[in-house]
Short mmCIF file of C-alpha atoms in Angstrom, two decimals:
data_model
loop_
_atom_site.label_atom_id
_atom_site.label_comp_id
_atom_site.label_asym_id
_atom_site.label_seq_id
_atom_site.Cartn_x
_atom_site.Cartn_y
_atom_site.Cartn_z
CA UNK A 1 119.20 55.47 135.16
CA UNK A 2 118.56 58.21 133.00
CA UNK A 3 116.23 57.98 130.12
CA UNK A 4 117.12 58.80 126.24
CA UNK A 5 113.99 60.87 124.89
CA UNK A 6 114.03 61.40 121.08
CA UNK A 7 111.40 62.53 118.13
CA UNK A 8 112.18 60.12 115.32
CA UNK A 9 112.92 59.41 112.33
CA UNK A 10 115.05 61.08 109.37
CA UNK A 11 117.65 59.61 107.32
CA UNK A 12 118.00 55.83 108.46
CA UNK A 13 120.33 53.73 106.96
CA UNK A 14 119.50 51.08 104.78
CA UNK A 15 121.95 48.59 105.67
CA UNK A 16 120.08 45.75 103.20
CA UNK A 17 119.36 45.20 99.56
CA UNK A 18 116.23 45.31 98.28
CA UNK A 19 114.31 48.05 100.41
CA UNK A 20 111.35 50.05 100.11
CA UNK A 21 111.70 52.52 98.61
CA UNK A 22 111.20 55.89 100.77
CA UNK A 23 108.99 57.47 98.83
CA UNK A 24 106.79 54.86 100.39
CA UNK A 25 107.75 55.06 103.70
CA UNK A 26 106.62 57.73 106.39
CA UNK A 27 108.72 59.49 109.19
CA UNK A 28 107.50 57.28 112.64
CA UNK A 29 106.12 60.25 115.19
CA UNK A 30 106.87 58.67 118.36
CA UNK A 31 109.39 59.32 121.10
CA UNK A 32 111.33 56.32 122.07
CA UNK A 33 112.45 56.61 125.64
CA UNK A 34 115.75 53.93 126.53
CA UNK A 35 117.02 53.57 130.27
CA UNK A 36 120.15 51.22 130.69
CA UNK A 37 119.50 47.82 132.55
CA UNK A 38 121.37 48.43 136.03
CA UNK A 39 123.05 45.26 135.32
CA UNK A 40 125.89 45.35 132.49
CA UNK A 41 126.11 42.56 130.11
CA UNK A 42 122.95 41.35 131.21
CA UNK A 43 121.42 40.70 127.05
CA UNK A 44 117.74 41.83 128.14
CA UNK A 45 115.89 39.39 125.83
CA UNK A 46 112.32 39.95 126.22
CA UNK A 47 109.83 42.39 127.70
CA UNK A 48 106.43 41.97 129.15
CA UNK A 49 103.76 44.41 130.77
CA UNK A 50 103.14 43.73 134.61
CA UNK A 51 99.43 44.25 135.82
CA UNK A 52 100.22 47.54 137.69
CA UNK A 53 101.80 48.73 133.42
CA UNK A 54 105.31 48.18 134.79
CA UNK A 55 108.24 46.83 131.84
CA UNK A 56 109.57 43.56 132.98
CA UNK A 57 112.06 42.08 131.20
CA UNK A 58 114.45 39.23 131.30
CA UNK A 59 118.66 39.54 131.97
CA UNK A 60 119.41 36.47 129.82
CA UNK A 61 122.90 36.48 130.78
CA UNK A 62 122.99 38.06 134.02
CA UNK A 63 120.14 35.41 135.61
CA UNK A 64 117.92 38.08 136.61
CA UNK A 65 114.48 39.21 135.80
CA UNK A 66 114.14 43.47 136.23
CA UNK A 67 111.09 45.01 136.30
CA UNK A 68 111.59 48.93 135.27
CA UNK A 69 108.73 52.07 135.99
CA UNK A 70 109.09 54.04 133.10
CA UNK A 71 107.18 56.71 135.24
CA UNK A 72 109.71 57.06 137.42
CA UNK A 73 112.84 55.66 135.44
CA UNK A 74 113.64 53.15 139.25
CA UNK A 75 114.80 49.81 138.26
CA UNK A 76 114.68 46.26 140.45
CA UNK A 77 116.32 43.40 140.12
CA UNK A 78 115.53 39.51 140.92
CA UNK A 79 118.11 37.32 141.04
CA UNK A 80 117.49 33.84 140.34
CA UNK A 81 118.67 30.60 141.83
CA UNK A 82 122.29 31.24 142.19
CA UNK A 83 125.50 28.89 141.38
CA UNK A 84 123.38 28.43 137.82
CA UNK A 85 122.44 30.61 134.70
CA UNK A 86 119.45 29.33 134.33
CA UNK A 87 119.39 31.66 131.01
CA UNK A 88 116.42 33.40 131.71
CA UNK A 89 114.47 34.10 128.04
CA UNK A 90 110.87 34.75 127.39
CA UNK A 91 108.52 36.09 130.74
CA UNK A 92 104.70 37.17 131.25
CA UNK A 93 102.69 37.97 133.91
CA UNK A 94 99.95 36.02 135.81
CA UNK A 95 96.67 37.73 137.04
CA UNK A 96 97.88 37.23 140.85
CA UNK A 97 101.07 39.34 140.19
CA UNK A 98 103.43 36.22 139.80
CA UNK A 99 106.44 36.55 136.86
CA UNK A 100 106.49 33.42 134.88
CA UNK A 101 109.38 33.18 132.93
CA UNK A 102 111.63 30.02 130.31
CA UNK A 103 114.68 29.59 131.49
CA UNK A 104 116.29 28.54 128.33
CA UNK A 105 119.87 27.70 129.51
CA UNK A 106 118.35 25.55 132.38
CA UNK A 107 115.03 23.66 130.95
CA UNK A 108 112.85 24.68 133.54
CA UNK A 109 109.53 27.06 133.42
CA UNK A 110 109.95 29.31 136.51
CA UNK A 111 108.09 31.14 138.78
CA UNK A 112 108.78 34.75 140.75
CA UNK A 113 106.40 36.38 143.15
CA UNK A 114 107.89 39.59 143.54
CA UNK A 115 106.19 40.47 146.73
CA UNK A 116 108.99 37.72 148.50
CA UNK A 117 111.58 36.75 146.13
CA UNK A 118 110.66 33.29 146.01
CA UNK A 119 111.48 31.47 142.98
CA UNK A 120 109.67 28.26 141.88
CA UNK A 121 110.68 25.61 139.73
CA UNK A 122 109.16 23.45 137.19
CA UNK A 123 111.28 21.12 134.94
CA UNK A 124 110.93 19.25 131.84
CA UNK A 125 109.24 15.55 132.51
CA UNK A 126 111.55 14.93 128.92
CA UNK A 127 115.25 15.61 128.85
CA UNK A 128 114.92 15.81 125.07
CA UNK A 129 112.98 18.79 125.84
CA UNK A 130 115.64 21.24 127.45
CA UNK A 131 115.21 24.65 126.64
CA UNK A 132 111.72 26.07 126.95
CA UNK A 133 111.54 29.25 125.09
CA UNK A 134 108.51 31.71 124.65
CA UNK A 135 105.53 31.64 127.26
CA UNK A 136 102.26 32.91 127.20
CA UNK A 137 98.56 32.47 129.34
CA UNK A 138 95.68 31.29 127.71
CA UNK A 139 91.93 32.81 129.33
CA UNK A 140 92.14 29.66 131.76
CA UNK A 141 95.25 30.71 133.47
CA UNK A 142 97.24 27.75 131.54
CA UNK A 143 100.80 28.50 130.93
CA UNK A 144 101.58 27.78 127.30
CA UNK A 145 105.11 27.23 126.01
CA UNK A 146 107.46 26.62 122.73
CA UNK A 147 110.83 24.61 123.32
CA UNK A 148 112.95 25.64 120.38
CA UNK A 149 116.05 22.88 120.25
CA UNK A 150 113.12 20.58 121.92
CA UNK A 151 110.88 20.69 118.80
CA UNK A 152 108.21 20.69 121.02
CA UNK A 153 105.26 22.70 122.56
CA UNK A 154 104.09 22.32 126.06
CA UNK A 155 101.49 23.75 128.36
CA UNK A 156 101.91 24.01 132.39
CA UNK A 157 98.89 24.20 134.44
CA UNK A 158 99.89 26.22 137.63
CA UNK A 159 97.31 24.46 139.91
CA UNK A 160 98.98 21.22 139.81
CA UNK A 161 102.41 21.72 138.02
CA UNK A 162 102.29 19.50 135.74
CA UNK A 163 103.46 19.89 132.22
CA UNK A 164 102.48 18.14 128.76
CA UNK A 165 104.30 18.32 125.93
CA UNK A 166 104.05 17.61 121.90
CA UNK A 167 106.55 17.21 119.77
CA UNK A 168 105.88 19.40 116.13
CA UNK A 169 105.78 16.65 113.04
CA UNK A 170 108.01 19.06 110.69
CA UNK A 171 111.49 17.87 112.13
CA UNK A 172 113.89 20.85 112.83
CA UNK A 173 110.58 23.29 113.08
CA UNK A 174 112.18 25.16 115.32
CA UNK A 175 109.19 26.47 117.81
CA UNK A 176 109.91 30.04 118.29
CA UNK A 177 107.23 32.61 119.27
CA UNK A 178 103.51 31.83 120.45
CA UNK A 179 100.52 33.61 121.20
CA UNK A 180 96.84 32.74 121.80
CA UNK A 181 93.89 33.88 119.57
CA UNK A 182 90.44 34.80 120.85
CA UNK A 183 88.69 30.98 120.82
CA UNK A 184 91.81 30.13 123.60
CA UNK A 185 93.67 28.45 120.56
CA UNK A 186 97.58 28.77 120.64
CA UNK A 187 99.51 29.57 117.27
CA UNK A 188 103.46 29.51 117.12
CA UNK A 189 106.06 29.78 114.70
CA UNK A 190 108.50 27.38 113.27
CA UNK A 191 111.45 29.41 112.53
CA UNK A 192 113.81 26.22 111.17
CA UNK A 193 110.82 25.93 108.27
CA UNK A 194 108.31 27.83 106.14
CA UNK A 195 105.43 26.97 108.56
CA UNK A 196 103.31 28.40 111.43
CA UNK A 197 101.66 25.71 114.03
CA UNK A 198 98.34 25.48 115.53
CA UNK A 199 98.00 23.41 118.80
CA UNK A 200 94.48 21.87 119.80
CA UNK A 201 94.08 22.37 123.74
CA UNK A 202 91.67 20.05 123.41
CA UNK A 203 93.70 17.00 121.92
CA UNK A 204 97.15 18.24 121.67
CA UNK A 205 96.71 17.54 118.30
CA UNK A 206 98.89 19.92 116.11
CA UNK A 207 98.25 21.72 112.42
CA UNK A 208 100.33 23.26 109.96
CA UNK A 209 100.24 26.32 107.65
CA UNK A 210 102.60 26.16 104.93
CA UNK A 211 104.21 29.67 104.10
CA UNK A 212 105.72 31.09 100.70
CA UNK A 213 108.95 29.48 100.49
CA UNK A 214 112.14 30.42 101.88
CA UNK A 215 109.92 31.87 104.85
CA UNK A 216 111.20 31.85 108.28
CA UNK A 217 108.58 33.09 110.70
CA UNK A 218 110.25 33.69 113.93
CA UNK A 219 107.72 35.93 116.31
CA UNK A 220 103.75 36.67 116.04
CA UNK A 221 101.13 38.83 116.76
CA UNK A 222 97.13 38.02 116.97
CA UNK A 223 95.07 40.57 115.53
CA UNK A 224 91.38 41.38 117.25
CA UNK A 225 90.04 39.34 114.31
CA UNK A 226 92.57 36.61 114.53
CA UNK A 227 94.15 37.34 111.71
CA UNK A 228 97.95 36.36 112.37
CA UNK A 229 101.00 38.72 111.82
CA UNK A 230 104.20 37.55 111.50
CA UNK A 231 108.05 38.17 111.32
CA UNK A 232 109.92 36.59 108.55
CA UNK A 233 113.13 36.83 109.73
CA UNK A 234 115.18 35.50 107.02
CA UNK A 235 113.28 37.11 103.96
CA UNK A 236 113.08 40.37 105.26
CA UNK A 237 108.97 40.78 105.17
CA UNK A 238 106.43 41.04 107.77
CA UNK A 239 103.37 38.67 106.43
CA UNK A 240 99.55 37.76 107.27
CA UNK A 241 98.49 34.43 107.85
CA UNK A 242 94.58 33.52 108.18
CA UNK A 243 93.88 30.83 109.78
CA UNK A 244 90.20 30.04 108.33
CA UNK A 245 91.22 29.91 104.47
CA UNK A 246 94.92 29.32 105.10
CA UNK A 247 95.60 32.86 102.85
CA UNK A 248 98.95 34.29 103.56
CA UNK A 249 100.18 38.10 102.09
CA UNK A 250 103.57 38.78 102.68
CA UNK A 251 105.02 42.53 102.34
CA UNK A 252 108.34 43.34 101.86
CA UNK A 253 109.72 45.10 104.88
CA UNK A 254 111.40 48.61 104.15
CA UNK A 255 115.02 47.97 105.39
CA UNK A 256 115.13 45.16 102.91
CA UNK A 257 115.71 41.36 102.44
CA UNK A 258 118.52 41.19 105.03
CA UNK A 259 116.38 43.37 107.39
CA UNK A 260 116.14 40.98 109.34
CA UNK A 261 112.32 41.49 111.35
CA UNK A 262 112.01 39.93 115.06
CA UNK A 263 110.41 41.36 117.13
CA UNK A 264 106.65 42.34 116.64
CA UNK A 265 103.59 43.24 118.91
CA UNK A 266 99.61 44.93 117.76
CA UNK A 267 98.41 47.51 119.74
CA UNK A 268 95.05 48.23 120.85
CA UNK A 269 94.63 50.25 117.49
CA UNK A 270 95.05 47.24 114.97
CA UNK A 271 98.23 48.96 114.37
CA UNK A 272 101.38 46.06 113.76
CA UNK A 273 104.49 47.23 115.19
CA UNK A 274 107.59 45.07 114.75
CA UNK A 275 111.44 45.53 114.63
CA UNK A 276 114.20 45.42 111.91
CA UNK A 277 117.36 44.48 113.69
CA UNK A 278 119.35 43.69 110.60
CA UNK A 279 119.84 47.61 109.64
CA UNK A 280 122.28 49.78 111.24
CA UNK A 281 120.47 51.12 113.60
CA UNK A 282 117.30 48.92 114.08
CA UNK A 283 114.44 50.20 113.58
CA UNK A 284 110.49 50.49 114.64
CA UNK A 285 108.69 49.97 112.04
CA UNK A 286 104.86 50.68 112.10
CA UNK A 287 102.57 48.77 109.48
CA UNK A 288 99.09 49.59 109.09
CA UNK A 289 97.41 46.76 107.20
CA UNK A 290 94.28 48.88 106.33
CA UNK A 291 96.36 51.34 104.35
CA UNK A 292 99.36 48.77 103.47
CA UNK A 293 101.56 51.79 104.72
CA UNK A 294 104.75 51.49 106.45
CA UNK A 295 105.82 54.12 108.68
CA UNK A 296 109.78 54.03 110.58
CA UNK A 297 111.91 54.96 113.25
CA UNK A 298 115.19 54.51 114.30
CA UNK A 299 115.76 53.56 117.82
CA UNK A 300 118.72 56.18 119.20
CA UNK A 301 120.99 53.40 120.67
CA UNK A 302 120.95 51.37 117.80
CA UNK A 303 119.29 48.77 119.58
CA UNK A 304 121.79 45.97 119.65
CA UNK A 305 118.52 43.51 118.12
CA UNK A 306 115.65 43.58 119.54
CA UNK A 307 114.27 40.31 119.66
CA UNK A 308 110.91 40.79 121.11
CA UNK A 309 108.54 43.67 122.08
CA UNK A 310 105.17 44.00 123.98
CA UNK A 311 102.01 46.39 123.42
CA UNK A 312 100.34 48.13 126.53
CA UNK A 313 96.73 48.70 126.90
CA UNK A 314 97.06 52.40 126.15
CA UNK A 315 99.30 51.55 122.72
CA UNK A 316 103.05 52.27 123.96
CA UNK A 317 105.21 49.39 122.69
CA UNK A 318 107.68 48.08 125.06
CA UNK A 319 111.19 46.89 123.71
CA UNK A 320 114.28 45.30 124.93
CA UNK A 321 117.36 46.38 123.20
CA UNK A 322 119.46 43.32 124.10
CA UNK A 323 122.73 44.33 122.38
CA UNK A 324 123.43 47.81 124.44
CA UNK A 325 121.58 46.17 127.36
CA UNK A 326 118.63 48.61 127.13
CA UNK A 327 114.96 48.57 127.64
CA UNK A 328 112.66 51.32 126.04
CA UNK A 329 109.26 52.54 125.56
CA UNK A 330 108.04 53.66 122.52
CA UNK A 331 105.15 55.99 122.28
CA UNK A 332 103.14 58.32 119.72
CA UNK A 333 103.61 61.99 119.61
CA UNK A 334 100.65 62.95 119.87
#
């Protein structure tokens, strides 16, 4: 599939009160590259980096996981376990190769080694617990996971399969994204409240950070001095959370209140990248928390929302445009 290879960004439309004004907001120099999935209506949800740098992603709606070389622009596709959506949602890659991915529609965690095919199951050992959401690895190879509807966070170790999970106090928290910091520590949002969660691996035992209110963190990124940065969805700002004194700054985003930021990723530069996918067309906004400066792009499909994205080792952002069933790579002109 051919790729879409534009210098951005001029003249974006603010589709939300409220916005920075653009005085204070820089033209984004970066080329974002989009290729369409192979499989129509598939609603790629999330993207992930392989170990060889490939873009994986997940066909929510199509029961697939893809894996795309944006060297080459060649696309494959793994079906799942057929006669079943299993509603495949957030995905990352283990250090053997394997494709772990939530399969939200089915309330399982699965598994894809991509050298055979094969497709591994592990279910919920709680049926109140049905639709695992956002994955990631902690430094011990533990599989760490939020269940949105669920209320819950769980972990899977891969060794044994078996999976633990803890239910978040706040009811209606709403477990959305998760990432681990640098002590092995997992921190995930509560998108149905004005909180962000801490989970002992120790004791299971979990914390929580009040945010301003009104608040609705819904994704997160760890910076190298694990500071958090996070998405508020619903007041259209991207905001700072430290863990240590519990001090949270909140900025307003530049498309506005209604904005709407999702998905959001720090690359190797302490640079915050996130999206805005409640202005027409979303955008890639790039934040630079040194500075306070925000710098934008808009992505030349529109971007149909893009609910997550993922930063590469050598700073390109990875994005799945689930809306025009797209995936992309965004990268610095340098």
């Amino acid at each position: 599939m051919g790729g879409i290879i534009l210098a951005l960004a001029l003249g974006v439309s603010l589709a939300s009160h409220g916005a920075t004004p653009d005085a204070e907001v820089s033209e984004l120099k970066v080329t974002i590259r989009e290729w369409d999935v192979p499989t129509k209506g598939a609603h790629p949800h999330d993207p992930a980096v392989g170990p060889d740098g490939a873009l994986w992603f997940t066909e929510q709606m199509a029961n697939k996981l893809g894996r795309l070389d944006p060297a080459t622009g060649t696309f494959k596709e793994y079906s799942l376990i057929e006669g079943k959506n299993s509603g495949p949602h957030g995905l990352v890659a283990d250090k053997d190769g394997n494709i772990w991915y939530t399969a939200n529609f089915g309330g399982y965690i699965g598994k894809l080694d991509p050298h055979t095919g094969k497709v591994t199951e592990y279910k919920m050992p709680d049926e109140s617990v049905d639709d695992p959401h956002t994955a990631v690895f902690d430094a011990r190879g533990i599989l760490w996971f939020t269940a949105q509807g669920g209320n819950a966070v769980g972990r899977l170790d891969p060794r044994t399969g078996k999976i633990e999970l803890k239910k978040v106090q706040t009811e209606s928290a709403l477990p959305y994204g998760i990432q681990i910091n640098s002590k092995g520590v997992p921190f995930f949002c509560e998108l149905g409240t004005n909180k962000m969660g801490k989970i002992d691996p120790a004791t299971m035992g979990i914390t929580e950070y009040k945010l301003p209110e009104g608040a609705r963190p819904r994704r997160l990124a760890i910076a190298a001095d694990d500071k958090i940065y996070f998405t508020d969805f619903k007041g259209g700002n991207v905001g700072r959370l430290d863990p240590l004194t519990g001090a949270v700054k909140m900025w307003p985003s530049p498309g506005g209140h209604n904005s709407g930021p999702y998905g959001i990723a720090i690359t190797p530069d302490g640079m915050v990248w996130y999206s805005e996918s409640g202005v027409k067309p979303n955008t890639i906004i790039q934040f630079d928390p040194k500075t306070d400066k925000f710098a934008r792009a808009a992505i030349p499909s529109g971007g149909g929302v893009v609910r997550n994205m993922a930063a590469t080792a050598d700073g390109r952002v990875y994005i799945a445009c689930s809306g025009v069933d797209k995936v992309g790579v965004v990268e610095r002109v340098r």
